[in-house]
């Protein structure tokens, strides 16, 4: 990946800024330019909305066979987290033992290094989740 | 719209073809289909080819053209295009071919699918396959393709009490059926215990819940029904050809234990063919992971939501059961050369409907449904085929 591809997503990935449809009020993350309910009524009008970062585990898994760039992290916990504003988000759960995760567990987002593109490549940052005790 | 028939089929053996290139495999399947249809390649009016990842993994795009060329068709300047919908590319190509013949634009159409997956190291292939998901919002955060299936499985267990053992029945049946299919990649029989004790890929899914890395190609020749009998005594009618899409990411869907794109594809296919789930004699389901076929079985109306595991546990998906699932061995054991899979399912179905499946023959099979998906059923291709 080249730098702009990582750079352009920084606001959404670093602060969890999603989009809110002004017509129906639904919040989306990751951000999208068109509301699937309101279609062209929403295009060009979607508003930025920063998520609180708090949510609950909707489903999860422990990954033993990784994608490229995640060799050193495995096994790691992947989850879908239902954010308190409504949208569900895919991310890792860290600072937690796999046997302690369960569906419904409260988590909060933290800013972490996600990975890098080879030894001279771009370092990618974004959110991961930790147990919200 | 004209009725469309399949008049010829061809496929390579599925497996690890170290000595053979993507184009070799594609040409073999295509020429076998042409031979089976008893036509000459120059009678082909158009080619639609399914492939997912050749551009990424072997650095070859412009694929349909290179295959048409090496199939000897450059002198005829035949129209040929690649169709891509991740692991659903084959089903997508068939849908395009069906439209082309049904519309009347072309008469004789070759639909093929091919994937060459062993030319790169495994983790590169895993990464290429992950591109069926959302690279920016799933894969970048560490999601692998099996991890998405694993999260669907865990949620299905949570909502419906589906057990690990019930899920294991899908690969067990797949391997049993593949043991009777000479074209299959994995012909060993396995047990529920073996599935549970296999290395974990993404908990709760183990290696034996997941389809393998496969090289292979498959092809069919389509023609208008009205002329099909000039070429073959056993034309098979495509009585429904349906494509749907869904949210690409499971995190965007209202539920991850049902896929609306499955439900809609089934509903539209039954309406197009004028039949219901009870009229289907067997199915070839997209079992890239055990959970994907379990959910499809429910979504396509063969059992109630949440009952797929119980149905499998009772042996109803085996040959001789109420609804044999994947007599070919499925993606799990016949193999999953991703771009070829959707076409390969149809090749198996035609073999069955012709009554030529030998030991794995579904007795009296007259009508079958094939279900091929891209990603986590983010795109779905359903075909209903029947004897006429
Ligand atoms: Zn809206």
Coordinates of C-alpha atoms and ligand atoms in Angstrom, one line a residue:
Chain A
X1 CA 0.0 0.0 0.0
X2 CA 1.1 3.5 -0.6
X3 CA 0.9 6.2 2.0
X4 CA -2.2 8.0 0.8
X5 CA -4.3 4.8 1.1
X6 CA -3.5 4.7 4.8
X7 CA -3.5 8.4 5.4
X8 CA -6.9 9.1 4.0
X9 CA -8.6 6.8 6.5
X10 CA -6.8 8.2 9.5
X11 CA -9.7 10.2 11.0
X12 CA -12.1 7.2 10.9
X13 CA -9.5 4.7 12.1
X14 CA -7.8 6.8 14.8
X15 CA -10.9 8.4 16.4
X16 CA -13.7 6.1 15.1
X17 CA -15.4 8.8 13.2
X18 CA -18.4 7.4 11.3
X19 CA -21.4 8.9 9.5
X20 CA -24.9 9.7 10.6
X21 CA -27.8 10.0 8.1
X22 CA -29.6 13.3 8.6
X23 CA -32.8 11.9 7.1
X24 CA -33.3 8.8 9.3
X25 CA -30.7 9.4 12.1
X26 CA -29.0 6.0 11.7
X27 CA -25.3 5.9 12.5
X28 CA -22.8 4.0 10.3
X29 CA -19.3 2.8 10.9
X30 CA -17.2 2.3 8.8
X31 CA -18.2 5.5 7.2
X32 CA -20.4 5.4 4.0
X33 CA -21.5 8.2 1.7
X34 CA -25.0 6.8 1.1
X35 CA -27.6 5.6 3.6
X36 CA -28.9 2.2 2.6
X37 CA -32.4 3.2 3.8
X38 CA -32.5 6.8 2.4
X39 CA -30.4 6.4 -0.7
X40 CA -30.1 9.7 -2.8
X41 CA -31.8 11.7 -0.1
X42 CA -28.7 11.1 2.0
X43 CA -26.0 11.5 -0.6
X44 CA -23.7 14.5 0.1
X45 CA -25.5 15.1 3.4
X46 CA -24.1 12.4 5.7
X47 CA -22.7 14.0 8.9
X48 CA -19.5 13.0 10.7
X49 CA -20.1 11.4 14.1
X50 CA -17.5 10.3 16.6
X51 CA -18.3 7.0 18.3
X52 CA -17.8 6.7 22.1
X53 CA -15.7 3.6 21.5
X54 CA -17.8 1.6 23.9
X55 CA -19.6 -1.5 22.9
X56 CA -20.3 -5.2 23.5
X57 CA -18.9 -8.3 21.9
X58 CA -21.4 -9.6 19.3
X59 CA -19.3 -12.6 18.2
X60 CA -15.6 -13.5 18.3
X61 CA -13.0 -16.0 17.3
X62 CA -9.3 -16.8 18.0
X63 CA -7.2 -16.7 14.8
X64 CA -4.4 -19.2 14.4
X65 CA -3.9 -18.8 10.6
X66 CA -3.2 -15.1 9.9
X67 CA -3.3 -12.8 6.9
X68 CA 0.0 -11.2 5.8
X69 CA 1.5 -8.8 8.4
X70 CA 0.0 -10.5 11.4
X71 CA 2.5 -13.4 11.9
X72 CA 3.9 -12.1 15.2
X73 CA 0.5 -11.5 16.8
X74 CA -1.1 -15.0 16.4
X75 CA -3.0 -16.5 18.0
X76 CA -5.1 -13.3 18.3
X77 CA -8.7 -12.6 19.1
X78 CA -10.9 -11.1 16.4
X79 CA -14.4 -9.8 17.2
X80 CA -17.4 -8.1 15.9
X81 CA -18.3 -5.4 18.5
X82 CA -21.7 -3.8 18.7
X83 CA -21.1 -0.2 19.5
X84 CA -23.4 1.7 21.8
X85 CA -24.4 4.0 18.9
X86 CA -25.6 1.0 16.9
X87 CA -23.1 0.0 14.2
X88 CA -21.1 -3.2 14.5
X89 CA -17.3 -3.1 14.0
X90 CA -14.7 -5.7 13.2
X91 CA -11.5 -5.5 15.3
X92 CA -9.1 -7.4 17.5
X93 CA -9.5 -7.7 21.3
X94 CA -6.2 -7.3 23.2
X95 CA -5.1 -7.3 26.8
X96 CA -7.4 -10.2 27.4
X97 CA -7.0 -14.0 27.5
X98 CA -9.0 -15.9 24.8
X99 CA -10.8 -18.0 27.5
X100 CA -12.1 -14.8 29.1
X101 CA -13.9 -13.5 26.1
X102 CA -17.7 -14.0 25.8
X103 CA -20.6 -12.8 23.7
X104 CA -22.0 -9.7 25.5
X105 CA -18.7 -8.7 27.2
X106 CA -18.3 -4.9 27.4
X107 CA -15.3 -3.6 25.6
X108 CA -13.9 -0.2 24.7
X109 CA -11.7 1.0 21.8
X110 CA -8.1 1.9 22.2
X111 CA -5.6 3.3 19.7
X112 CA -3.0 0.7 18.6
X113 CA -0.6 -0.2 15.9
X114 CA -2.4 -2.7 13.6
X115 CA 0.5 -3.8 11.5
X116 CA 3.0 -2.9 8.8
X117 CA 3.6 -3.5 5.2
X118 CA 6.9 -5.4 5.3
X119 CA 10.1 -4.0 6.9
X120 CA 10.2 -0.8 5.0
X121 CA 6.5 -0.4 4.6
X122 CA 3.8 1.9 6.0
X123 CA 2.9 1.3 9.6
X124 CA -0.9 1.1 10.0
X125 CA -2.6 2.4 13.1
X126 CA -6.2 2.1 14.2
X127 CA -8.5 0.8 16.9
X128 CA -8.4 -2.4 18.8
X129 CA -10.7 -3.3 21.7
X130 CA -9.9 -4.1 25.4
X131 CA -12.2 -5.4 28.1
X132 CA -14.2 -2.5 29.7
X133 CA -14.1 -3.4 33.3
Chain B
X1 CA -36.7 -15.2 -23.1
X2 CA -35.5 -18.5 -24.5
X3 CA -35.1 -21.7 -22.5
X4 CA -31.5 -22.6 -22.0
X5 CA -29.9 -26.1 -21.9
X6 CA -26.5 -27.5 -20.9
X7 CA -25.4 -29.7 -23.8
X8 CA -21.8 -30.4 -22.7
X9 CA -19.7 -30.6 -19.6
X10 CA -16.0 -30.9 -18.8
X11 CA -13.7 -30.6 -15.8
X12 CA -10.1 -31.3 -14.8
X13 CA -9.3 -33.4 -11.8
X14 CA -9.3 -31.1 -8.7
X15 CA -6.1 -31.1 -6.8
X16 CA -2.5 -29.9 -6.8
X17 CA -1.4 -29.6 -10.4
X18 CA 2.3 -28.8 -10.0
X19 CA 3.1 -29.6 -13.6
X20 CA 0.2 -27.6 -15.2
X21 CA -0.5 -23.9 -15.6
X22 CA -3.8 -22.0 -15.3
X23 CA -4.2 -21.9 -19.0
X24 CA -3.5 -25.7 -19.4
X25 CA -6.3 -26.4 -16.9
X26 CA -8.7 -24.0 -18.5
X27 CA -8.1 -25.4 -22.0
X28 CA -8.5 -29.0 -20.8
X29 CA -11.9 -28.3 -19.2
X30 CA -13.1 -26.2 -22.1
X31 CA -12.1 -28.7 -24.8
X32 CA -13.7 -31.6 -22.8
X33 CA -17.0 -29.7 -22.7
X34 CA -16.8 -29.0 -26.4
X35 CA -16.1 -32.7 -27.1
X36 CA -18.9 -33.7 -24.8
X37 CA -21.3 -31.4 -26.6
X38 CA -20.1 -33.0 -29.9
X39 CA -19.4 -29.6 -31.4
X40 CA -16.3 -27.8 -32.7
X41 CA -14.7 -25.0 -30.8
X42 CA -15.3 -22.6 -33.8
X43 CA -19.1 -23.0 -33.2
X44 CA -18.8 -21.2 -29.9
X45 CA -20.3 -17.8 -30.1
X46 CA -19.0 -16.4 -26.8
X47 CA -17.0 -17.4 -23.7
X48 CA -17.6 -16.3 -20.2
X49 CA -14.9 -17.3 -17.7
X50 CA -15.0 -17.2 -13.9
X51 CA -11.8 -16.5 -12.0
X52 CA -11.1 -14.7 -8.8
X53 CA -7.4 -14.2 -8.2
X54 CA -5.1 -14.8 -11.2
X55 CA -4.3 -11.1 -11.3
X56 CA -3.2 -11.1 -7.7
X57 CA -1.5 -14.4 -7.3
X58 CA 0.0 -15.3 -10.7
X59 CA 0.1 -11.7 -12.1
X60 CA -2.1 -12.6 -15.1
X61 CA -5.2 -10.6 -16.0
X62 CA -6.9 -10.3 -19.3
X63 CA -7.7 -13.9 -18.6
X64 CA -10.5 -14.8 -20.9
X65 CA -8.6 -13.6 -23.9
X66 CA -5.5 -15.6 -23.1
X67 CA -7.5 -18.7 -22.5
X68 CA -9.5 -18.2 -25.8
X69 CA -6.2 -17.8 -27.5
X70 CA -4.6 -20.9 -26.2
X71 CA -7.9 -22.8 -26.8
X72 CA -7.2 -22.1 -30.4
X73 CA -9.9 -19.5 -30.9
X74 CA -7.8 -16.4 -31.7
X75 CA -8.4 -16.9 -35.5
X76 CA -12.1 -16.8 -34.9
X77 CA -12.0 -13.6 -32.8
X78 CA -14.5 -15.1 -30.4
X79 CA -15.8 -12.7 -27.7
X80 CA -14.5 -13.7 -24.3
X81 CA -14.7 -11.9 -21.0
X82 CA -13.7 -12.8 -17.4
X83 CA -16.4 -12.6 -14.7
X84 CA -15.3 -12.0 -11.1
X85 CA -17.3 -12.3 -7.9
X86 CA -14.7 -13.8 -5.6
X87 CA -15.5 -17.4 -4.8
X88 CA -18.8 -16.9 -6.7
X89 CA -17.0 -16.1 -10.0
X90 CA -18.0 -19.4 -11.6
X91 CA -21.7 -19.0 -10.7
X92 CA -21.5 -15.4 -11.9
X93 CA -20.0 -16.5 -15.3
X94 CA -22.8 -19.1 -15.7
X95 CA -25.4 -16.4 -14.9
X96 CA -23.9 -14.2 -17.7
X97 CA -23.8 -17.1 -20.1
X98 CA -27.4 -17.9 -19.3
X99 CA -28.5 -14.3 -20.0
X100 CA -26.6 -14.3 -23.3
X101 CA -28.3 -17.4 -24.6
X102 CA -31.7 -16.7 -23.1
X103 CA -31.7 -13.2 -24.6
X104 CA -31.0 -14.5 -28.1
X105 CA -27.8 -12.6 -28.6
X106 CA -25.7 -15.7 -28.7
X107 CA -26.6 -19.3 -29.5
X108 CA -23.7 -21.4 -28.4
X109 CA -21.9 -20.2 -25.2
X110 CA -19.0 -21.7 -23.3
X111 CA -19.0 -21.0 -19.6
X112 CA -15.8 -21.8 -17.8
X113 CA -14.2 -21.3 -14.4
X114 CA -10.6 -21.8 -13.4
X115 CA -8.2 -21.1 -10.5
X116 CA -4.6 -21.9 -10.0
X117 CA -3.9 -21.7 -6.3
X118 CA -0.7 -23.6 -5.7
X119 CA 1.7 -21.3 -7.6
X120 CA 2.1 -19.1 -4.5
X121 CA 2.9 -19.8 -0.8
X122 CA -0.1 -20.6 1.3
X123 CA -0.1 -17.3 3.3
X124 CA -0.2 -15.3 0.0
X125 CA -3.2 -17.3 -1.1
X126 CA -4.9 -16.8 2.3
X127 CA -4.3 -13.0 1.8
X128 CA -5.7 -13.1 -1.7
X129 CA -8.8 -14.9 -0.6
X130 CA -9.2 -12.4 2.2
X131 CA -9.8 -9.8 -0.5
X132 CA -13.3 -11.3 -0.9
X133 CA -14.0 -9.4 2.4
X134 CA -13.5 -5.6 2.9
X135 CA -9.8 -5.0 2.7
X136 CA -10.0 -1.6 4.5
X137 CA -12.4 -2.4 7.3
X138 CA -12.0 -6.2 8.0
X139 CA -8.7 -7.5 6.6
X140 CA -6.6 -4.5 7.7
X141 CA -7.8 -5.1 11.2
X142 CA -6.6 -8.8 11.1
X143 CA -9.7 -10.6 9.9
X144 CA -9.0 -13.7 7.8
X145 CA -11.6 -15.3 5.7
X146 CA -12.1 -18.3 8.0
X147 CA -12.3 -15.9 11.0
X148 CA -15.4 -14.4 9.5
X149 CA -16.9 -17.9 9.1
X150 CA -15.9 -18.7 12.6
X151 CA -17.7 -15.7 14.0
X152 CA -20.9 -16.7 12.1
X153 CA -20.5 -20.2 13.6
X154 CA -20.1 -19.0 17.1
X155 CA -23.1 -16.7 16.8
X156 CA -25.2 -19.6 15.3
X157 CA -24.2 -21.8 18.3
X158 CA -25.1 -18.9 20.7
X159 CA -28.5 -18.2 19.1
X160 CA -29.7 -21.7 18.2
X161 CA -27.7 -24.1 20.3
X162 CA -26.0 -25.6 17.2
X163 CA -23.2 -27.9 18.4
X164 CA -19.6 -28.3 17.3
X165 CA -20.4 -32.0 16.5
X166 CA -23.4 -31.0 14.3
X167 CA -21.2 -28.7 12.2
X168 CA -18.7 -31.5 11.8
X169 CA -21.3 -33.6 10.0
X170 CA -20.9 -31.4 6.9
X171 CA -17.2 -32.2 6.3
X172 CA -17.8 -35.8 7.3
X173 CA -20.4 -36.2 4.6
X174 CA -18.4 -34.3 2.1
X175 CA -15.4 -36.6 2.5
X176 CA -17.6 -39.7 2.3
X177 CA -19.1 -38.5 -1.0
X178 CA -15.7 -37.4 -2.4
X179 CA -14.3 -40.9 -1.7
X180 CA -16.7 -42.0 -4.5
X181 CA -15.7 -39.2 -6.9
X182 CA -12.6 -39.9 -9.0
X183 CA -12.3 -36.2 -9.8
X184 CA -12.2 -35.1 -6.2
X185 CA -9.1 -33.8 -4.3
X186 CA -9.6 -35.2 -0.8
X187 CA -10.9 -38.8 -1.0
X188 CA -10.2 -39.9 2.5
X189 CA -13.0 -40.6 4.9
X190 CA -13.0 -38.7 8.2
X191 CA -15.0 -38.8 11.4
X192 CA -16.6 -36.2 13.7
X193 CA -13.8 -36.7 16.2
X194 CA -11.2 -36.1 13.5
X195 CA -12.8 -32.8 12.7
X196 CA -12.9 -31.7 16.3
X197 CA -9.3 -32.7 16.9
X198 CA -7.8 -31.1 13.8
X199 CA -5.6 -28.0 14.1
X200 CA -7.7 -24.9 14.9
X201 CA -7.8 -22.4 12.1
X202 CA -10.2 -19.8 13.7
X203 CA -11.9 -21.1 16.7
X204 CA -14.4 -22.9 16.7
X205 CA -13.5 -23.9 13.1
X206 CA -10.7 -26.4 12.5
X207 CA -8.8 -27.3 9.4
X208 CA -11.4 -29.9 8.5
X209 CA -14.2 -27.3 8.5
X210 CA -12.4 -25.5 5.8
X211 CA -12.1 -26.2 2.1
X212 CA -8.6 -26.8 0.7
X213 CA -6.4 -24.9 -1.7
X214 CA -7.1 -26.4 -5.1
X215 CA -6.1 -26.1 -8.7
X216 CA -8.8 -26.9 -11.2
X217 CA -11.1 -25.9 -14.0
X218 CA -14.6 -26.7 -15.1
X219 CA -16.7 -25.8 -18.2
X220 CA -20.2 -26.2 -19.6
X221 CA -21.6 -25.6 -23.1
X222 CA -25.0 -23.7 -23.2
X223 CA -27.4 -23.8 -26.1
X224 CA -31.0 -22.8 -26.7
X225 CA -33.3 -25.6 -25.5
X226 CA -35.0 -25.8 -28.9
X227 CA -31.8 -27.0 -30.6
X228 CA -30.3 -28.9 -27.7
X229 CA -31.5 -32.3 -28.8
X230 CA -29.6 -32.0 -32.0
X231 CA -26.5 -32.3 -29.9
X232 CA -27.3 -34.6 -27.0
X233 CA -30.0 -37.1 -25.9
X234 CA -29.7 -35.8 -22.3
X235 CA -29.9 -32.0 -22.3
X236 CA -30.3 -30.5 -18.9
X237 CA -32.5 -27.4 -18.6
X238 CA -31.4 -24.4 -16.5
X239 CA -34.8 -23.6 -15.1
X240 CA -33.6 -20.8 -12.8
X241 CA -30.5 -18.6 -12.8
X242 CA -30.4 -16.0 -10.1
X243 CA -27.9 -13.6 -8.7
X244 CA -28.1 -11.5 -5.6
X245 CA -25.8 -9.4 -3.4
X246 CA -25.7 -8.4 0.2
X247 CA -23.6 -6.2 2.5
X248 CA -20.0 -7.3 1.8
X249 CA -19.1 -7.3 5.5
X250 CA -20.9 -9.5 8.0
X251 CA -20.6 -6.6 10.5
X252 CA -22.9 -4.5 8.4
X253 CA -25.7 -7.1 8.3
X254 CA -28.7 -7.1 10.7
X255 CA -27.9 -10.8 11.4
X256 CA -24.9 -13.0 10.8
X257 CA -26.8 -16.3 11.3
X258 CA -28.9 -15.7 8.2
X259 CA -27.9 -14.1 4.9
X260 CA -30.7 -12.2 3.1
X261 CA -28.9 -12.6 -0.2
X262 CA -29.3 -16.4 0.2
X263 CA -33.0 -16.1 1.2
X264 CA -33.7 -13.8 -1.8
X265 CA -31.8 -15.9 -4.2
X266 CA -33.7 -19.0 -3.2
X267 CA -37.1 -17.3 -3.3
X268 CA -36.4 -15.9 -6.8
X269 CA -35.0 -19.2 -8.1
X270 CA -38.0 -21.2 -6.9
X271 CA -40.4 -18.7 -8.5
X272 CA -38.4 -18.7 -11.8
X273 CA -38.5 -22.5 -11.9
X274 CA -42.0 -22.8 -10.6
X275 CA -41.0 -25.2 -7.8
X276 CA -40.4 -25.2 -4.1
X277 CA -37.6 -26.6 -1.8
X278 CA -39.6 -29.8 -1.5
X279 CA -39.2 -30.5 -5.3
X280 CA -35.4 -30.5 -5.1
X281 CA -33.7 -33.9 -5.1
X282 CA -30.3 -32.9 -4.0
X283 CA -28.2 -29.7 -3.6
X284 CA -24.6 -28.6 -4.2
X285 CA -24.0 -26.0 -1.5
X286 CA -21.1 -23.7 -1.1
X287 CA -19.4 -25.3 1.8
X288 CA -16.2 -23.2 1.8
X289 CA -16.6 -23.6 5.6
X290 CA -19.1 -26.0 7.3
X291 CA -21.1 -23.1 8.7
X292 CA -21.6 -21.5 5.3
X293 CA -23.5 -24.6 4.0
X294 CA -25.4 -25.0 7.2
X295 CA -26.7 -21.5 7.0
X296 CA -27.5 -21.9 3.3
X297 CA -29.5 -25.0 4.0
X298 CA -31.7 -23.0 6.3
X299 CA -31.8 -19.9 4.2
X300 CA -32.8 -21.8 1.1
X301 CA -35.8 -23.2 2.9
X302 CA -34.8 -26.8 3.2
X303 CA -35.1 -26.7 7.0
X304 CA -36.3 -24.1 9.5
X305 CA -33.8 -21.5 10.7
X306 CA -31.8 -23.0 13.5
X307 CA -32.5 -26.6 12.5
X308 CA -29.7 -27.2 10.1
X309 CA -27.4 -28.8 12.7
X310 CA -30.1 -31.2 13.8
X311 CA -30.9 -32.1 10.2
X312 CA -27.3 -32.9 9.5
X313 CA -26.8 -34.8 12.8
X314 CA -29.8 -37.1 11.8
X315 CA -28.0 -38.1 8.6
X316 CA -30.4 -36.3 6.3
X317 CA -27.7 -34.6 4.3
X318 CA -25.9 -37.8 3.4
X319 CA -26.5 -39.9 0.3
X320 CA -29.8 -41.7 0.9
X321 CA -30.9 -39.0 3.4
X322 CA -33.9 -36.6 2.9
X323 CA -31.8 -34.1 1.0
X324 CA -28.3 -35.2 -0.1
X325 CA -25.9 -32.3 0.2
X326 CA -22.9 -32.1 -2.1
X327 CA -22.8 -35.6 -3.6
X328 CA -19.6 -34.4 -5.5
X329 CA -17.8 -34.0 -2.2
X330 CA -18.4 -30.2 -2.2
X331 CA -15.9 -27.5 -1.9
X332 CA -14.6 -29.3 1.2
X333 CA -13.5 -32.5 -0.3
X334 CA -14.0 -32.3 -4.1
X335 CA -12.0 -29.2 -3.7
X336 CA -12.4 -25.4 -4.1
X337 CA -10.5 -23.9 -7.1
X338 CA -12.4 -20.7 -6.3
X339 CA -13.2 -19.4 -9.8
X340 CA -14.1 -22.9 -11.0
X341 CA -16.3 -23.9 -8.1
X342 CA -19.6 -22.5 -9.3
X343 CA -19.2 -24.2 -12.7
X344 CA -17.9 -27.4 -11.2
X345 CA -21.0 -27.7 -9.0
X346 CA -23.1 -27.6 -12.2
X347 CA -20.9 -30.1 -13.9
X348 CA -21.5 -32.5 -11.0
X349 CA -25.2 -31.8 -11.2
X350 CA -25.4 -32.6 -14.9
X351 CA -23.5 -35.9 -14.2
X352 CA -26.1 -36.7 -11.6
X353 CA -29.1 -35.8 -13.7
X354 CA -27.7 -37.9 -16.6
X355 CA -27.6 -40.7 -14.1
X356 CA -23.8 -41.2 -14.6
X357 CA -22.5 -40.6 -11.1
X358 CA -21.8 -44.2 -10.3
X359 CA -21.3 -45.0 -6.6
X360 CA -22.4 -41.5 -5.5
X361 CA -25.5 -41.4 -7.7
X362 CA -28.5 -39.8 -6.1
X363 CA -31.3 -42.3 -6.9
X364 CA -33.8 -41.0 -9.4
X365 CA -32.5 -37.4 -9.3
X366 CA -34.5 -35.2 -11.7
X367 CA -34.0 -31.7 -10.3
X368 CA -31.2 -30.1 -8.3
X369 CA -30.1 -26.7 -6.9
X370 CA -26.6 -25.3 -6.9
X371 CA -25.6 -22.5 -4.5
X372 CA -22.3 -20.7 -5.1
X373 CA -21.3 -17.6 -3.2
X374 CA -18.7 -14.9 -3.1
X375 CA -17.2 -14.0 0.3
X376 CA -19.5 -14.6 3.2
X377 CA -22.4 -15.0 0.8
X378 CA -22.0 -11.3 0.0
X379 CA -22.9 -12.4 -3.6
X380 CA -25.0 -15.4 -4.2
X381 CA -25.6 -17.4 -7.4
X382 CA -28.4 -20.0 -7.4
X383 CA -29.2 -22.3 -10.3
X384 CA -31.9 -24.9 -10.6
X385 CA -31.3 -27.6 -13.1
X386 CA -33.6 -30.3 -14.3
X387 CA -34.0 -33.2 -16.6
X388 CA -36.4 -32.5 -19.5
Ligands
LIG1 ZN1 -31.1 7.2 6.3

